[in-house]
Every structure is written in C-alpha cells, then in structure tokens.
Steps between C-alpha positions, in 0.01 A plus 500: 500500500223747421354441845838565660541823300153613604589430863820701466302788347261489797790497745661796321170692509460429871859611561433828316187562708692418818782735399252779425332443836837511674579829325162637614564388858848653509381824340206536737721411797752771403226765474334389824832489683586850384178633655608349834843665484440721805431206728795311347738789582356505851556124539861517380583804713344370822636143504875569567420621852407145600858375461662796679707390799538135402826320423588532129473124462131517593405785265436301181323212682268756661430668165436158345254407778314829457494454121354150533241634744417777253457250216277288723294808587448583135448158340327297772287762676463821301473368143202267559341748742532783248354292216211382719416852617526634146258232380245497782541820707663762275352784705703407808839541331503880534427501877765232552749706303416800717562298818838398366575860403406618849739242647781633281421855618514381861834323447653801327368752752630289786851521355469880481351523849785291638746775397327755724400255775789250532336332801209394282510131395387393156197274500693222327792507744523224764382616840768314692875521449615187322860400558497167313614576141304204363181619671563856383550375143169314514326815619661716232413254222142469627468880514643539150263240355205668676589838350566333164151348509346847504731630228450185292124533537525854367722387211278206405177700527639789294628251242166319490317828442724570198454160332242513215197279545578155372485136591558387856820319403639798309447723805651236730804454278555876471479546877739210554753660263460833684546328837813309402655784299450765767621270779820415311558866413436632852692243700779469245550874541483469878762223497734722295442794735567311823814333363639805321720596797652149513565513125658845537718380788623205295575727204693745721710222652553263208466718191799478267460850364510821698175619345331175607617541859394865502156409362458233765593744777255753354222240510574418865493869597183569300288212632394653837376811323333292230314290757380816675388639165314177426318525834396857414386389154315205650317719752412758234380224269281355775333836555468576129363160398275467804362852469434467127323165545271636772420818304434308179279259693293787637463633146384160372247478785359842416684715757750662268514856639858482634613290203360761260655792690844336491460420129400858415775656714768275353405570140457872571847515654652306209333732249631805688857370489460429129782247463470121512133534588431128509788426736434805719131407532597147606759632746257746658229234522742254662614763752144590601402133515796449732396790726149356518649157576712646780200679653288185483780291649554742789128477580519120491797476742304582820198307374718194447682536833187562707245282320629246250809378688320445833226310316764293318675416827169403659426273204840334546448468874774747591462788750487846348828684550531873490728624231727797543455815293 
C-alpha cells in the first residue's frame, strides 16, 4: 500500500509538472502569436478572394482544403525547418524573413498597380484562360496555399523569435500551438466571412421576426462592401507587414538608416500631436512602413516580370511569354 501511495504521489507530481509546462506553452504561444498579428490579419483578409466566383456549395470545401494546406505548411515544413535553422544557422533567419517581407511587398504593390494598369496580370494568376471549374479550383487552391506558405513562414518565424530560449521540445510545442491556433482562427473567420451572405439570405427569407429578416437583408447588402474593404485591408497589411519586416531586417544587419529615420519621424509626430502618443507613433510608423513597402514592391514588379518569371518558366521548360502592362 505504501508503494502504491508513493507511485500515486509521483504520478500527481508529474501531472503538476505537465500542467505547468502546458500553461507555459499556452502562455508563450499567446505572446508569440500576438507579435505575428499583422501577418495573421493579412492572411485572413487575403484568403476570401480565392473562393470568389465559385458556386456557394464549393466555398467551404475550398476553404477547408486551403486550411489543411496551411496546417501542412506550418507543421510539416515550417516548424521543423524553423527549429533547425534556429539551432544551427540562426544568422540566416533575418535574411529569410526579409525575402518573405519583400514578397509581401511585391504582392501588395501588384494589387495597387493593377488598379492603374488593368491589363497587367498578377504573377500568381494563370496565364491561360481555364474554363473547367474543377481545374480552376485546383489552380486557386494551389495559389492560395503558395501565398499562405509565405505568410505562414512569416508568422512562424516571428513567433519563433518571440519564444524565450528553452528546451527543443518546449519551443516545438509552443510553435505547434501557434500554428494550430492561428490556422483555426484565420480559416474559421474566413469560413464565416464567405458564408455570411448565405446566412443573411436565409435569415431574410425564413426569419420569424421582422427584425431578424431585416438583419439578414442588411447582411446580404453589406457583404460586397465588406469583401472590398477586406481586400483593401489585406493589401495594406501586406505592404505594412512586408515593409516593416524588410526595414527591421536592415536594422538588424547594421543598415538601419531608413529604419531610424522612420522611428524618429513617427515619435516626433506623435509628440507634436500630444494625444495618445503611443498609438499615434505606432500608426505613423505603420503608415511609413507601408509607403516603403509599396515603393519596394513597385520596384520588384518589373524585376519579377522581366527577370524572375522568365527564369522560372525556363526552369519549368515553358517558353517565356510577354505579359501586358
């Protein structure tokens, strides 16, 4: 009996340690995920465009496929890669982050450029018109997962940088919690967004109360404007996050002139205004980071069209096709 009681004491002690470790993992994951909020907003705002134009019955399956691809990106590829780089090549993380940030700037700037040059085709658009809905769905899902990979890499790397030094397994568990939590949050939100008009239509047609039917009709009318607003937010977030990552990377590498100028201007402006200085400094910094991101992205558009895309097509064995501008 004494041996059994001792065993139970040991089990209870182990359970307490495990519970404390779980609390540490969840706490660290929450802090790390908060630091990646900009990329998360970007991810949630960009994804709904990939289901635009499809039959309503295909919207949730498409979101589910993209979500599973996102989870695969994070857990199978990015988590072990991030841990390995952090352990053996920590100095390469900043340049990789900057490459991802530059890609976000390019994506955001291309959306802005498309407004003023409608004949321009985005780099991630299919070159040939695809009439088969199933083929088009495959292309859209593949494009969404490709974009998600970049955003997920940013999220995971930012989260990894915020995790305090600890054991390998603690870092792995924290990153896994971040990956799963952010994926559920982002794609759960996307699912609600893309089905909101169907929910509103059902409420307007089948609601028992007049206020319910009116609310449903209001949702249906508001959704087109909301989706446009989300695209604007997504583009702005791309430019803001991408620009801030590139500028911060330059500062870390010892080329912090522009980063310092933006920091000084933002805090000087906030001090001049005199109200909500912390928020105003953040807002000014974000705006200038976004302008820098837009400028960098606009520079990268012709470089990508004239250099990177032809090289990519050559590597895939496809002839280089001129793109309209």
